[in-house]
Amino acid sequence: KFAADITWNDGTVVDGEFVPADGVTTIYKWEPYAASSGGTTYDFQGSILGENHTISGVYISEAAANVGFIGRFRNKANVKDLTFSNCYVSNTSNRVGMVVGVFYQTNCLIENVHLKNCAIFGKYNAGGFVGAPAYSNTKFTFRNCTLDEKTTVTATTTTNAGSFLGSGFYSGSNAKLEITDCVSYATVSATDDT
């Protein structure tokens, strides 16, 4: 639960790059919460309550898959009422999103979450909010979420980039994606720069 705004790094995103503020000599990397480390995989299954606060200057640059503020979302995990501003996330592998890299199982939710002047880059399955699902029969809901006109989402191959989700759902009779009262003004592209 957020009790105040947080500035992880003082700076801004300009032309898809994180630029530190004058006088800032060190950029602190955010280590994705719930990811793989030392051969062990961790999943996030709780709630992040932003309380309408802003986190700014998050900087993530990884080679691994499943990269975001939270690496791996599972079964009823949710993020609510939070703004990401001047944040940067990239990986050179699969599944990258500003909020979540990959999600498993059902009933995950992102609600009233906003991206302002953020840059998201991935080799493929690059999403503004979420990189991709991992299995069939997954359910995910976005409600009242926005991406502003300064936010960019880029897949560095010619496949799979999107504002909310980097790639579509796997097949399955119970698979469901719900996007309600959301809008994206972001620039989304997939270019073969590899």
PDB file of N, CA, C and O in Angstrom, residues 32-37 41-42 60-68 70-72 89-97 100-104 121-125 131-132 134:
ATOM      1  N   PRO A  32      12.663  -6.274 -10.797  1.00  0.00           N
ATOM      2  CA  PRO A  32      11.257  -6.686 -10.863  1.00  0.00           C
ATOM      3  C   PRO A  32      10.850  -7.569  -9.690  1.00  0.00           C
ATOM      4  O   PRO A  32      11.523  -8.560  -9.385  1.00  0.00           O
ATOM      5  N   TYR A  33       9.798  -7.184  -9.030  1.00  0.00           N
ATOM      6  CA  TYR A  33       9.279  -7.962  -7.919  1.00  0.00           C
ATOM      7  C   TYR A  33       8.645  -9.239  -8.472  1.00  0.00           C
ATOM      8  O   TYR A  33       7.938  -9.190  -9.475  1.00  0.00           O
ATOM      9  N   ALA A  34       8.891 -10.354  -7.847  1.00  0.00           N
ATOM     10  CA  ALA A  34       8.367 -11.649  -8.277  1.00  0.00           C
ATOM     11  C   ALA A  34       8.923 -12.002  -9.648  1.00  0.00           C
ATOM     12  O   ALA A  34       8.309 -11.798 -10.684  1.00  0.00           O
ATOM     13  N   ALA A  35      10.119 -12.482  -9.655  1.00  0.00           N
ATOM     14  CA  ALA A  35      10.786 -12.874 -10.893  1.00  0.00           C
ATOM     15  C   ALA A  35      11.601 -14.128 -10.606  1.00  0.00           C
ATOM     16  O   ALA A  35      11.450 -14.761  -9.572  1.00  0.00           O
ATOM     17  N   SER A  36      12.489 -14.470 -11.528  1.00  0.00           N
ATOM     18  CA  SER A  36      13.360 -15.621 -11.322  1.00  0.00           C
ATOM     19  C   SER A  36      14.717 -15.145 -10.834  1.00  0.00           C
ATOM     20  O   SER A  36      15.256 -14.171 -11.342  1.00  0.00           O
ATOM     21  N   SER A  37      15.243 -15.821  -9.837  1.00  0.00           N
ATOM     22  CA  SER A  37      16.537 -15.438  -9.288  1.00  0.00           C
ATOM     23  C   SER A  37      17.255 -16.680  -8.786  1.00  0.00           C
ATOM     24  O   SER A  37      16.701 -17.445  -7.993  1.00  0.00           O
ATOM     25  N   THR A  41      11.924 -19.428  -8.935  1.00  0.00           N
ATOM     26  CA  THR A  41      10.904 -18.557  -9.509  1.00  0.00           C
ATOM     27  C   THR A  41       9.950 -18.098  -8.423  1.00  0.00           C
ATOM     28  O   THR A  41       9.487 -18.891  -7.608  1.00  0.00           O
ATOM     29  N   TYR A  42       9.657 -16.796  -8.430  1.00  0.00           N
ATOM     30  CA  TYR A  42       8.746 -16.220  -7.456  1.00  0.00           C
ATOM     31  C   TYR A  42       7.560 -15.612  -8.184  1.00  0.00           C
ATOM     32  O   TYR A  42       7.730 -14.964  -9.210  1.00  0.00           O
ATOM     33  N   ILE A  60      14.114  -0.135 -15.554  1.00  0.00           N
ATOM     34  CA  ILE A  60      14.338  -1.582 -15.610  1.00  0.00           C
ATOM     35  C   ILE A  60      14.984  -1.909 -16.946  1.00  0.00           C
ATOM     36  O   ILE A  60      14.471  -1.526 -17.999  1.00  0.00           O
ATOM     37  N   SER A  61      16.095  -2.616 -16.905  1.00  0.00           N
ATOM     38  CA  SER A  61      16.751  -3.073 -18.134  1.00  0.00           C
ATOM     39  C   SER A  61      17.309  -4.465 -17.867  1.00  0.00           C
ATOM     40  O   SER A  61      18.248  -4.620 -17.088  1.00  0.00           O
ATOM     41  N   GLU A  62      16.707  -5.471 -18.490  1.00  0.00           N
ATOM     42  CA  GLU A  62      17.054  -6.863 -18.211  1.00  0.00           C
ATOM     43  C   GLU A  62      17.181  -7.656 -19.513  1.00  0.00           C
ATOM     44  O   GLU A  62      16.566  -7.317 -20.518  1.00  0.00           O
ATOM     45  N   ALA A  63      17.961  -8.711 -19.450  1.00  0.00           N
ATOM     46  CA  ALA A  63      18.030  -9.637 -20.580  1.00  0.00           C
ATOM     47  C   ALA A  63      16.982 -10.731 -20.450  1.00  0.00           C
ATOM     48  O   ALA A  63      16.566 -11.322 -21.444  1.00  0.00           O
ATOM     49  N   ALA A  64      16.542 -11.004 -19.235  1.00  0.00           N
ATOM     50  CA  ALA A  64      15.636 -12.120 -18.978  1.00  0.00           C
ATOM     51  C   ALA A  64      14.225 -11.856 -19.488  1.00  0.00           C
ATOM     52  O   ALA A  64      13.840 -10.722 -19.752  1.00  0.00           O
ATOM     53  N   ALA A  65      13.441 -12.919 -19.580  1.00  0.00           N
ATOM     54  CA  ALA A  65      12.017 -12.813 -19.918  1.00  0.00           C
ATOM     55  C   ALA A  65      11.220 -12.424 -18.678  1.00  0.00           C
ATOM     56  O   ALA A  65      11.723 -12.444 -17.555  1.00  0.00           O
ATOM     57  N   ASN A  66       9.959 -12.047 -18.899  1.00  0.00           N
ATOM     58  CA  ASN A  66       8.995 -11.775 -17.821  1.00  0.00           C
ATOM     59  C   ASN A  66       9.414 -10.580 -16.969  1.00  0.00           C
ATOM     60  O   ASN A  66       9.638 -10.689 -15.764  1.00  0.00           O
ATOM     61  N   VAL A  67       9.507  -9.424 -17.608  1.00  0.00           N
ATOM     62  CA  VAL A  67      10.047  -8.232 -16.949  1.00  0.00           C
ATOM     63  C   VAL A  67       8.983  -7.145 -16.859  1.00  0.00           C
ATOM     64  O   VAL A  67       8.275  -6.857 -17.824  1.00  0.00           O
ATOM     65  N   GLY A  68       8.878  -6.540 -15.687  1.00  0.00           N
ATOM     66  CA  GLY A  68       8.000  -5.411 -15.432  1.00  0.00           C
ATOM     67  C   GLY A  68       8.187  -4.964 -13.998  1.00  0.00           C
ATOM     68  O   GLY A  68       9.041  -5.488 -13.276  1.00  0.00           O
ATOM     69  N   ILE A  70       6.345  -5.672 -11.726  1.00  0.00           N
ATOM     70  CA  ILE A  70       6.183  -7.017 -11.160  1.00  0.00           C
ATOM     71  C   ILE A  70       6.502  -7.999 -12.286  1.00  0.00           C
ATOM     72  O   ILE A  70       5.935  -7.907 -13.375  1.00  0.00           O
ATOM     73  N   GLY A  71       7.407  -8.936 -12.034  1.00  0.00           N
ATOM     74  CA  GLY A  71       7.783  -9.871 -13.089  1.00  0.00           C
ATOM     75  C   GLY A  71       6.690 -10.868 -13.418  1.00  0.00           C
ATOM     76  O   GLY A  71       6.328 -11.062 -14.571  1.00  0.00           O
ATOM     77  N   ARG A  72       6.118 -11.485 -12.379  1.00  0.00           N
ATOM     78  CA  ARG A  72       5.176 -12.588 -12.579  1.00  0.00           C
ATOM     79  C   ARG A  72       3.957 -12.402 -11.682  1.00  0.00           C
ATOM     80  O   ARG A  72       4.079 -12.323 -10.468  1.00  0.00           O
ATOM     81  N   VAL A  89      11.199   0.606 -19.130  1.00  0.00           N
ATOM     82  CA  VAL A  89      11.413  -0.828 -18.941  1.00  0.00           C
ATOM     83  C   VAL A  89      11.789  -1.456 -20.281  1.00  0.00           C
ATOM     84  O   VAL A  89      11.207  -1.130 -21.316  1.00  0.00           O
ATOM     85  N   SER A  90      12.796  -2.339 -20.245  1.00  0.00           N
ATOM     86  CA  SER A  90      13.187  -3.029 -21.478  1.00  0.00           C
ATOM     87  C   SER A  90      13.740  -4.405 -21.141  1.00  0.00           C
ATOM     88  O   SER A  90      14.240  -4.639 -20.042  1.00  0.00           O
ATOM     89  N   ASN A  91      13.605  -5.313 -22.110  1.00  0.00           N
ATOM     90  CA  ASN A  91      14.312  -6.579 -22.041  1.00  0.00           C
ATOM     91  C   ASN A  91      14.675  -7.010 -23.448  1.00  0.00           C
ATOM     92  O   ASN A  91      14.171  -6.469 -24.428  1.00  0.00           O
ATOM     93  N   THR A  92      15.591  -7.953 -23.548  1.00  0.00           N
ATOM     94  CA  THR A  92      16.008  -8.449 -24.854  1.00  0.00           C
ATOM     95  C   THR A  92      15.472  -9.851 -25.075  1.00  0.00           C
ATOM     96  O   THR A  92      16.020 -10.617 -25.856  1.00  0.00           O
ATOM     97  N   SER A  93      14.396 -10.161 -24.386  1.00  0.00           N
ATOM     98  CA  SER A  93      13.786 -11.483 -24.488  1.00  0.00           C
ATOM     99  C   SER A  93      12.282 -11.327 -24.657  1.00  0.00           C
ATOM    100  O   SER A  93      11.810 -10.389 -25.289  1.00  0.00           O
ATOM    101  N   ASN A  94      11.523 -12.209 -24.065  1.00  0.00           N
ATOM    102  CA  ASN A  94      10.085 -12.325 -24.260  1.00  0.00           C
ATOM    103  C   ASN A  94       9.323 -11.769 -23.061  1.00  0.00           C
ATOM    104  O   ASN A  94       9.775 -11.873 -21.929  1.00  0.00           O
ATOM    105  N   ARG A  95       8.177 -11.147 -23.312  1.00  0.00           N
ATOM    106  CA  ARG A  95       7.211 -10.714 -22.297  1.00  0.00           C
ATOM    107  C   ARG A  95       7.743  -9.594 -21.406  1.00  0.00           C
ATOM    108  O   ARG A  95       8.423  -9.828 -20.413  1.00  0.00           O
ATOM    109  N   VAL A  96       7.393  -8.379 -21.790  1.00  0.00           N
ATOM    110  CA  VAL A  96       7.765  -7.194 -21.016  1.00  0.00           C
ATOM    111  C   VAL A  96       6.582  -6.235 -20.980  1.00  0.00           C
ATOM    112  O   VAL A  96       5.903  -6.025 -21.983  1.00  0.00           O
ATOM    113  N   GLY A  97       6.309  -5.687 -19.805  1.00  0.00           N
ATOM    114  CA  GLY A  97       5.265  -4.676 -19.643  1.00  0.00           C
ATOM    115  C   GLY A  97       5.667  -3.723 -18.527  1.00  0.00           C
ATOM    116  O   GLY A  97       6.453  -4.089 -17.649  1.00  0.00           O
ATOM    117  N   VAL A 100       3.422  -5.481 -15.460  1.00  0.00           N
ATOM    118  CA  VAL A 100       3.588  -6.934 -15.275  1.00  0.00           C
ATOM    119  C   VAL A 100       4.251  -7.537 -16.509  1.00  0.00           C
ATOM    120  O   VAL A 100       3.867  -7.230 -17.639  1.00  0.00           O
ATOM    121  N   GLY A 101       5.214  -8.446 -16.276  1.00  0.00           N
ATOM    122  CA  GLY A 101       5.828  -9.147 -17.395  1.00  0.00           C
ATOM    123  C   GLY A 101       4.950 -10.268 -17.934  1.00  0.00           C
ATOM    124  O   GLY A 101       4.655 -10.338 -19.118  1.00  0.00           O
ATOM    125  N   VAL A 102       4.521 -11.174 -17.044  1.00  0.00           N
ATOM    126  CA  VAL A 102       3.735 -12.329 -17.461  1.00  0.00           C
ATOM    127  C   VAL A 102       2.724 -12.658 -16.366  1.00  0.00           C
ATOM    128  O   VAL A 102       2.971 -12.403 -15.188  1.00  0.00           O
ATOM    129  N   PHE A 103       1.569 -13.207 -16.760  1.00  0.00           N
ATOM    130  CA  PHE A 103       0.615 -13.642 -15.743  1.00  0.00           C
ATOM    131  C   PHE A 103       0.178 -15.080 -15.981  1.00  0.00           C
ATOM    132  O   PHE A 103       0.144 -15.566 -17.103  1.00  0.00           O
ATOM    133  N   TYR A 104      -0.128 -15.734 -14.870  1.00  0.00           N
ATOM    134  CA  TYR A 104      -0.538 -17.137 -14.855  1.00  0.00           C
ATOM    135  C   TYR A 104      -1.896 -17.243 -14.177  1.00  0.00           C
ATOM    136  O   TYR A 104      -2.234 -16.456 -13.303  1.00  0.00           O
ATOM    137  N   PHE A 121      10.097  -1.399 -24.000  1.00  0.00           N
ATOM    138  CA  PHE A 121      10.767  -2.066 -25.112  1.00  0.00           C
ATOM    139  C   PHE A 121      10.924  -3.544 -24.800  1.00  0.00           C
ATOM    140  O   PHE A 121      11.298  -3.909 -23.688  1.00  0.00           O
ATOM    141  N   GLY A 122      10.698  -4.396 -25.804  1.00  0.00           N
ATOM    142  CA  GLY A 122      10.956  -5.816 -25.653  1.00  0.00           C
ATOM    143  C   GLY A 122      11.215  -6.447 -27.001  1.00  0.00           C
ATOM    144  O   GLY A 122      10.837  -5.896 -28.031  1.00  0.00           O
ATOM    145  N   LYS A 123      11.850  -7.604 -26.998  1.00  0.00           N
ATOM    146  CA  LYS A 123      12.103  -8.280 -28.270  1.00  0.00           C
ATOM    147  C   LYS A 123      10.792  -8.673 -28.926  1.00  0.00           C
ATOM    148  O   LYS A 123      10.584  -8.444 -30.114  1.00  0.00           O
ATOM    149  N   TYR A 124       9.885  -9.256 -28.154  1.00  0.00           N
ATOM    150  CA  TYR A 124       8.523  -9.512 -28.616  1.00  0.00           C
ATOM    151  C   TYR A 124       7.625  -9.692 -27.404  1.00  0.00           C
ATOM    152  O   TYR A 124       8.090  -9.823 -26.284  1.00  0.00           O
ATOM    153  N   ASN A 125       6.315  -9.639 -27.640  1.00  0.00           N
ATOM    154  CA  ASN A 125       5.330  -9.628 -26.550  1.00  0.00           C
ATOM    155  C   ASN A 125       5.578  -8.454 -25.606  1.00  0.00           C
ATOM    156  O   ASN A 125       5.729  -8.599 -24.394  1.00  0.00           O
ATOM    157  N   GLY A 131       3.036  -7.874 -20.464  1.00  0.00           N
ATOM    158  CA  GLY A 131       3.677  -8.518 -21.601  1.00  0.00           C
ATOM    159  C   GLY A 131       2.801  -9.570 -22.252  1.00  0.00           C
ATOM    160  O   GLY A 131       2.422  -9.437 -23.408  1.00  0.00           O
ATOM    161  N   ALA A 132       2.434 -10.623 -21.506  1.00  0.00           N
ATOM    162  CA  ALA A 132       1.667 -11.713 -22.108  1.00  0.00           C
ATOM    163  C   ALA A 132       1.178 -12.685 -21.046  1.00  0.00           C
ATOM    164  O   ALA A 132       1.728 -12.759 -19.956  1.00  0.00           O
ATOM    165  N   ALA A 134       0.751 -16.690 -19.850  1.00  0.00           N
ATOM    166  CA  ALA A 134       1.638 -17.841 -19.995  1.00  0.00           C
ATOM    167  C   ALA A 134       0.905 -19.118 -20.401  1.00  0.00           C
ATOM    168  O   ALA A 134       1.501 -19.993 -20.989  1.00  0.00           O
TER     169      ALA A 134
END
